[in-house]
mmCIF file with all atom_site columns, C-alpha atoms in Angstrom:
data_model
loop_
_atom_site.group_PDB
_atom_site.id
_atom_site.type_symbol
_atom_site.label_atom_id
_atom_site.label_alt_id
_atom_site.label_comp_id
_atom_site.label_asym_id
_atom_site.label_entity_id
_atom_site.label_seq_id
_atom_site.pdbx_PDB_ins_code
_atom_site.Cartn_x
_atom_site.Cartn_y
_atom_site.Cartn_z
_atom_site.occupancy
_atom_site.B_iso_or_equiv
_atom_site.pdbx_formal_charge
_atom_site.auth_seq_id
_atom_site.auth_comp_id
_atom_site.auth_asym_id
_atom_site.auth_atom_id
_atom_site.pdbx_PDB_model_num
ATOM 1   C CA . UNK A 1 1   ? 16.405  19.141  12.784  1.00 0.00 ? 1   UNK A CA 1
ATOM 2   C CA . UNK A 1 2   ? 16.017  21.714  15.489  1.00 0.00 ? 2   UNK A CA 1
ATOM 3   C CA . UNK A 1 3   ? 13.580  21.786  18.391  1.00 0.00 ? 3   UNK A CA 1
ATOM 4   C CA . UNK A 1 4   ? 11.205  24.092  16.528  1.00 0.00 ? 4   UNK A CA 1
ATOM 5   C CA . UNK A 1 5   ? 10.708  21.767  13.553  1.00 0.00 ? 5   UNK A CA 1
ATOM 6   C CA . UNK A 1 6   ? 7.181   20.465  13.320  1.00 0.00 ? 6   UNK A CA 1
ATOM 7   C CA . UNK A 1 7   ? 5.995   17.454  11.443  1.00 0.00 ? 7   UNK A CA 1
ATOM 8   C CA . UNK A 1 8   ? 2.841   17.553  9.386   1.00 0.00 ? 8   UNK A CA 1
ATOM 9   C CA . UNK A 1 9   ? 0.264   14.873  8.823   1.00 0.00 ? 9   UNK A CA 1
ATOM 10  C CA . UNK A 1 10  ? 0.033   14.148  5.117   1.00 0.00 ? 10  UNK A CA 1
ATOM 11  C CA . UNK A 1 11  ? -3.188  13.951  3.214   1.00 0.00 ? 11  UNK A CA 1
ATOM 12  C CA . UNK A 1 12  ? -2.019  11.657  0.426   1.00 0.00 ? 12  UNK A CA 1
ATOM 13  C CA . UNK A 1 13  ? -3.614  13.080  -2.687  1.00 0.00 ? 13  UNK A CA 1
ATOM 14  C CA . UNK A 1 14  ? -2.851  11.573  -6.070  1.00 0.00 ? 14  UNK A CA 1
ATOM 15  C CA . UNK A 1 15  ? -0.517  14.481  -6.895  1.00 0.00 ? 15  UNK A CA 1
ATOM 16  C CA . UNK A 1 16  ? 1.419   14.164  -3.619  1.00 0.00 ? 16  UNK A CA 1
ATOM 17  C CA . UNK A 1 17  ? 1.724   10.406  -4.085  1.00 0.00 ? 17  UNK A CA 1
ATOM 18  C CA . UNK A 1 18  ? 3.110   10.881  -7.614  1.00 0.00 ? 18  UNK A CA 1
ATOM 19  C CA . UNK A 1 19  ? 5.570   13.490  -6.323  1.00 0.00 ? 19  UNK A CA 1
ATOM 20  C CA . UNK A 1 20  ? 6.699   11.110  -3.579  1.00 0.00 ? 20  UNK A CA 1
ATOM 21  C CA . UNK A 1 21  ? 7.218   8.255   -6.053  1.00 0.00 ? 21  UNK A CA 1
ATOM 22  C CA . UNK A 1 22  ? 9.147   10.544  -8.429  1.00 0.00 ? 22  UNK A CA 1
ATOM 23  C CA . UNK A 1 23  ? 11.443  11.653  -5.595  1.00 0.00 ? 23  UNK A CA 1
ATOM 24  C CA . UNK A 1 24  ? 11.971  8.053   -4.509  1.00 0.00 ? 24  UNK A CA 1
ATOM 25  C CA . UNK A 1 25  ? 12.864  7.023   -8.079  1.00 0.00 ? 25  UNK A CA 1
ATOM 26  C CA . UNK A 1 26  ? 15.307  9.956   -8.445  1.00 0.00 ? 26  UNK A CA 1
ATOM 27  C CA . UNK A 1 27  ? 17.055  8.928   -5.229  1.00 0.00 ? 27  UNK A CA 1
ATOM 28  C CA . UNK A 1 28  ? 17.392  5.355   -6.507  1.00 0.00 ? 28  UNK A CA 1
ATOM 29  C CA . UNK A 1 29  ? 18.727  6.558   -9.873  1.00 0.00 ? 29  UNK A CA 1
ATOM 30  C CA . UNK A 1 30  ? 21.315  8.681   -8.040  1.00 0.00 ? 30  UNK A CA 1
ATOM 31  C CA . UNK A 1 31  ? 22.590  5.557   -6.287  1.00 0.00 ? 31  UNK A CA 1
ATOM 32  C CA . UNK A 1 32  ? 21.308  6.444   -2.826  1.00 0.00 ? 32  UNK A CA 1
ATOM 33  C CA . UNK A 1 33  ? 19.754  3.026   -2.400  1.00 0.00 ? 33  UNK A CA 1
ATOM 34  C CA . UNK A 1 34  ? 22.534  0.533   -3.104  1.00 0.00 ? 34  UNK A CA 1
ATOM 35  C CA . UNK A 1 35  ? 20.639  -2.462  -1.730  1.00 0.00 ? 35  UNK A CA 1
ATOM 36  C CA . UNK A 1 36  ? 17.080  -2.783  -0.488  1.00 0.00 ? 36  UNK A CA 1
ATOM 37  C CA . UNK A 1 37  ? 17.254  0.230   1.810   1.00 0.00 ? 37  UNK A CA 1
ATOM 38  C CA . UNK A 1 38  ? 18.224  3.887   1.635   1.00 0.00 ? 38  UNK A CA 1
ATOM 39  C CA . UNK A 1 39  ? 21.433  5.119   3.144   1.00 0.00 ? 39  UNK A CA 1
ATOM 40  C CA . UNK A 1 40  ? 21.360  8.130   5.457   1.00 0.00 ? 40  UNK A CA 1
ATOM 41  C CA . UNK A 1 41  ? 22.044  10.514  2.553   1.00 0.00 ? 41  UNK A CA 1
ATOM 42  C CA . UNK A 1 42  ? 19.220  8.922   0.573   1.00 0.00 ? 42  UNK A CA 1
ATOM 43  C CA . UNK A 1 43  ? 16.667  9.491   3.312   1.00 0.00 ? 43  UNK A CA 1
ATOM 44  C CA . UNK A 1 44  ? 17.900  13.040  3.792   1.00 0.00 ? 44  UNK A CA 1
ATOM 45  C CA . UNK A 1 45  ? 17.405  13.661  0.057   1.00 0.00 ? 45  UNK A CA 1
ATOM 46  C CA . UNK A 1 46  ? 13.902  12.118  0.074   1.00 0.00 ? 46  UNK A CA 1
ATOM 47  C CA . UNK A 1 47  ? 12.763  14.039  3.172   1.00 0.00 ? 47  UNK A CA 1
ATOM 48  C CA . UNK A 1 48  ? 14.210  17.355  1.985   1.00 0.00 ? 48  UNK A CA 1
ATOM 49  C CA . UNK A 1 49  ? 12.939  17.008  -1.597  1.00 0.00 ? 49  UNK A CA 1
ATOM 50  C CA . UNK A 1 50  ? 9.485   16.002  -0.373  1.00 0.00 ? 50  UNK A CA 1
ATOM 51  C CA . UNK A 1 51  ? 9.339   19.044  1.905   1.00 0.00 ? 51  UNK A CA 1
ATOM 52  C CA . UNK A 1 52  ? 10.508  21.401  -0.873  1.00 0.00 ? 52  UNK A CA 1
ATOM 53  C CA . UNK A 1 53  ? 8.007   20.086  -3.418  1.00 0.00 ? 53  UNK A CA 1
ATOM 54  C CA . UNK A 1 54  ? 4.937   19.546  -1.222  1.00 0.00 ? 54  UNK A CA 1
ATOM 55  C CA . UNK A 1 55  ? 5.494   21.949  1.699   1.00 0.00 ? 55  UNK A CA 1
ATOM 56  C CA . UNK A 1 56  ? 4.916   18.997  4.031   1.00 0.00 ? 56  UNK A CA 1
ATOM 57  C CA . UNK A 1 57  ? 7.469   18.144  6.686   1.00 0.00 ? 57  UNK A CA 1
ATOM 58  C CA . UNK A 1 58  ? 7.252   14.397  7.296   1.00 0.00 ? 58  UNK A CA 1
ATOM 59  C CA . UNK A 1 59  ? 9.544   12.089  9.219   1.00 0.00 ? 59  UNK A CA 1
ATOM 60  C CA . UNK A 1 60  ? 11.570  9.236   7.788   1.00 0.00 ? 60  UNK A CA 1
ATOM 61  C CA . UNK A 1 61  ? 9.275   6.795   9.595   1.00 0.00 ? 61  UNK A CA 1
ATOM 62  C CA . UNK A 1 62  ? 6.181   8.345   8.009   1.00 0.00 ? 62  UNK A CA 1
ATOM 63  C CA . UNK A 1 63  ? 7.632   8.280   4.500   1.00 0.00 ? 63  UNK A CA 1
ATOM 64  C CA . UNK A 1 64  ? 9.013   4.752   4.885   1.00 0.00 ? 64  UNK A CA 1
ATOM 65  C CA . UNK A 1 65  ? 5.650   3.534   6.161   1.00 0.00 ? 65  UNK A CA 1
ATOM 66  C CA . UNK A 1 66  ? 3.907   5.092   3.166   1.00 0.00 ? 66  UNK A CA 1
ATOM 67  C CA . UNK A 1 67  ? 6.419   3.491   0.799   1.00 0.00 ? 67  UNK A CA 1
ATOM 68  C CA . UNK A 1 68  ? 5.888   0.073   2.402   1.00 0.00 ? 68  UNK A CA 1
ATOM 69  C CA . UNK A 1 69  ? 2.097   0.422   2.072   1.00 0.00 ? 69  UNK A CA 1
ATOM 70  C CA . UNK A 1 70  ? 2.150   1.458   -1.584  1.00 0.00 ? 70  UNK A CA 1
ATOM 71  C CA . UNK A 1 71  ? 4.717   -1.251  -2.377  1.00 0.00 ? 71  UNK A CA 1
ATOM 72  C CA . UNK A 1 72  ? 2.366   -3.852  -0.876  1.00 0.00 ? 72  UNK A CA 1
ATOM 73  C CA . UNK A 1 73  ? -0.574  -2.413  -2.866  1.00 0.00 ? 73  UNK A CA 1
ATOM 74  C CA . UNK A 1 74  ? 1.522   -2.479  -6.044  1.00 0.00 ? 74  UNK A CA 1
ATOM 75  C CA . UNK A 1 75  ? 2.343   -6.157  -5.529  1.00 0.00 ? 75  UNK A CA 1
ATOM 76  C CA . UNK A 1 76  ? -1.360  -6.987  -5.136  1.00 0.00 ? 76  UNK A CA 1
ATOM 77  C CA . UNK A 1 77  ? -2.200  -4.918  -8.232  1.00 0.00 ? 77  UNK A CA 1
ATOM 78  C CA . UNK A 1 78  ? 0.573   -6.593  -10.239 1.00 0.00 ? 78  UNK A CA 1
ATOM 79  C CA . UNK A 1 79  ? -0.687  -10.056 -9.225  1.00 0.00 ? 79  UNK A CA 1
ATOM 80  C CA . UNK A 1 80  ? -4.260  -9.087  -10.087 1.00 0.00 ? 80  UNK A CA 1
ATOM 81  C CA . UNK A 1 81  ? -3.327  -7.702  -13.515 1.00 0.00 ? 81  UNK A CA 1
ATOM 82  C CA . UNK A 1 82  ? -1.386  -10.901 -14.261 1.00 0.00 ? 82  UNK A CA 1
ATOM 83  C CA . UNK A 1 83  ? -4.614  -12.938 -14.002 1.00 0.00 ? 83  UNK A CA 1
ATOM 84  C CA . UNK A 1 84  ? -6.307  -14.049 -17.188 1.00 0.00 ? 84  UNK A CA 1
ATOM 85  C CA . UNK A 1 85  ? -9.216  -11.839 -18.316 1.00 0.00 ? 85  UNK A CA 1
ATOM 86  C CA . UNK A 1 86  ? -8.043  -8.853  -16.260 1.00 0.00 ? 86  UNK A CA 1
ATOM 87  C CA . UNK A 1 87  ? -6.623  -5.636  -17.625 1.00 0.00 ? 87  UNK A CA 1
ATOM 88  C CA . UNK A 1 88  ? -6.105  -2.016  -16.728 1.00 0.00 ? 88  UNK A CA 1
ATOM 89  C CA . UNK A 1 89  ? -8.169  0.806   -18.164 1.00 0.00 ? 89  UNK A CA 1
ATOM 90  C CA . UNK A 1 90  ? -5.878  3.816   -18.438 1.00 0.00 ? 90  UNK A CA 1
ATOM 91  C CA . UNK A 1 91  ? -8.827  5.993   -19.447 1.00 0.00 ? 91  UNK A CA 1
ATOM 92  C CA . UNK A 1 92  ? -10.770 5.214   -16.270 1.00 0.00 ? 92  UNK A CA 1
ATOM 93  C CA . UNK A 1 93  ? -7.872  4.334   -13.984 1.00 0.00 ? 93  UNK A CA 1
ATOM 94  C CA . UNK A 1 94  ? -9.611  1.113   -12.980 1.00 0.00 ? 94  UNK A CA 1
ATOM 95  C CA . UNK A 1 95  ? -9.367  -2.626  -13.425 1.00 0.00 ? 95  UNK A CA 1
ATOM 96  C CA . UNK A 1 96  ? -11.193 -3.929  -16.452 1.00 0.00 ? 96  UNK A CA 1
ATOM 97  C CA . UNK A 1 97  ? -12.397 -7.505  -16.469 1.00 0.00 ? 97  UNK A CA 1
ATOM 98  C CA . UNK A 1 98  ? -15.119 -9.624  -17.979 1.00 0.00 ? 98  UNK A CA 1
ATOM 99  C CA . UNK A 1 99  ? -18.468 -10.015 -16.242 1.00 0.00 ? 99  UNK A CA 1
ATOM 100 C CA . UNK A 1 100 ? -17.685 -13.698 -15.700 1.00 0.00 ? 100 UNK A CA 1
ATOM 101 C CA . UNK A 1 101 ? -14.468 -12.794 -13.840 1.00 0.00 ? 101 UNK A CA 1
ATOM 102 C CA . UNK A 1 102 ? -16.278 -10.345 -11.538 1.00 0.00 ? 102 UNK A CA 1
ATOM 103 C CA . UNK A 1 103 ? -19.046 -12.870 -10.819 1.00 0.00 ? 103 UNK A CA 1
ATOM 104 C CA . UNK A 1 104 ? -16.469 -15.529 -9.931  1.00 0.00 ? 104 UNK A CA 1
ATOM 105 C CA . UNK A 1 105 ? -14.620 -13.109 -7.589  1.00 0.00 ? 105 UNK A CA 1
ATOM 106 C CA . UNK A 1 106 ? -17.828 -12.041 -5.841  1.00 0.00 ? 106 UNK A CA 1
ATOM 107 C CA . UNK A 1 107 ? -18.864 -15.684 -5.516  1.00 0.00 ? 107 UNK A CA 1
ATOM 108 C CA . UNK A 1 108 ? -15.476 -16.516 -3.981  1.00 0.00 ? 108 UNK A CA 1
ATOM 109 C CA . UNK A 1 109 ? -15.744 -13.639 -1.486  1.00 0.00 ? 109 UNK A CA 1
ATOM 110 C CA . UNK A 1 110 ? -19.265 -14.772 -0.540  1.00 0.00 ? 110 UNK A CA 1
ATOM 111 C CA . UNK A 1 111 ? -18.075 -18.353 0.014   1.00 0.00 ? 111 UNK A CA 1
ATOM 112 C CA . UNK A 1 112 ? -15.105 -17.227 2.128   1.00 0.00 ? 112 UNK A CA 1
ATOM 113 C CA . UNK A 1 113 ? -17.323 -14.974 4.264   1.00 0.00 ? 113 UNK A CA 1
ATOM 114 C CA . UNK A 1 114 ? -19.853 -17.765 4.715   1.00 0.00 ? 114 UNK A CA 1
ATOM 115 C CA . UNK A 1 115 ? -17.177 -20.283 5.695   1.00 0.00 ? 115 UNK A CA 1
ATOM 116 C CA . UNK A 1 116 ? -15.631 -17.824 8.130   1.00 0.00 ? 116 UNK A CA 1
ATOM 117 C CA . UNK A 1 117 ? -18.983 -17.342 9.871   1.00 0.00 ? 117 UNK A CA 1
ATOM 118 C CA . UNK A 1 118 ? -19.522 -21.110 9.959   1.00 0.00 ? 118 UNK A CA 1
ATOM 119 C CA . UNK A 1 119 ? -16.095 -21.725 11.521  1.00 0.00 ? 119 UNK A CA 1
ATOM 120 C CA . UNK A 1 120 ? -16.728 -19.061 14.170  1.00 0.00 ? 120 UNK A CA 1
ATOM 121 C CA . UNK A 1 121 ? -20.046 -20.683 15.073  1.00 0.00 ? 121 UNK A CA 1
ATOM 122 C CA . UNK A 1 122 ? -18.441 -24.134 15.216  1.00 0.00 ? 122 UNK A CA 1
ATOM 123 C CA . UNK A 1 123 ? -15.620 -22.767 17.372  1.00 0.00 ? 123 UNK A CA 1
ATOM 124 C CA . UNK A 1 124 ? -18.052 -21.325 19.921  1.00 0.00 ? 124 UNK A CA 1
ATOM 125 C CA . UNK A 1 125 ? -20.136 -24.499 19.914  1.00 0.00 ? 125 UNK A CA 1
ATOM 126 C CA . UNK A 1 126 ? -17.030 -26.563 20.625  1.00 0.00 ? 126 UNK A CA 1
ATOM 127 C CA . UNK A 1 127 ? -15.979 -24.240 23.440  1.00 0.00 ? 127 UNK A CA 1
ATOM 128 C CA . UNK A 1 128 ? -19.482 -24.347 24.909  1.00 0.00 ? 128 UNK A CA 1
ATOM 129 C CA . UNK A 1 129 ? -19.687 -28.115 24.599  1.00 0.00 ? 129 UNK A CA 1
ATOM 130 C CA . UNK A 1 130 ? -16.237 -28.907 26.049  1.00 0.00 ? 130 UNK A CA 1
ATOM 131 C CA . UNK A 1 131 ? -16.118 -26.216 28.751  1.00 0.00 ? 131 UNK A CA 1
#
């Protein structure tokens, strides 16, 4: 890259995200990712293809960070979909689950939040008492 190259800040729309994933998959299929990481040629292909298809000039660090974030989200989604009584609505693009499942999840979140607040209060009481 020359000194006049600028790097954009991406607004990750659904279309741009799909384009990015398609480019990433093509690079893998072409053997540019022999292990768990891209080789130099692989990153060059991803960066150049992304710029050609989206008109956005992003750095390797930016694209790798985005990949790591969506990979983490995918793992959470995959784990969630594997639960009993949970599915995926392709029509709506959302998780579909029974009312009982949602109630149990909201109850669990409420209990965790309540316990967290209780532990914080106990922590400060202990500090106050012993200090």
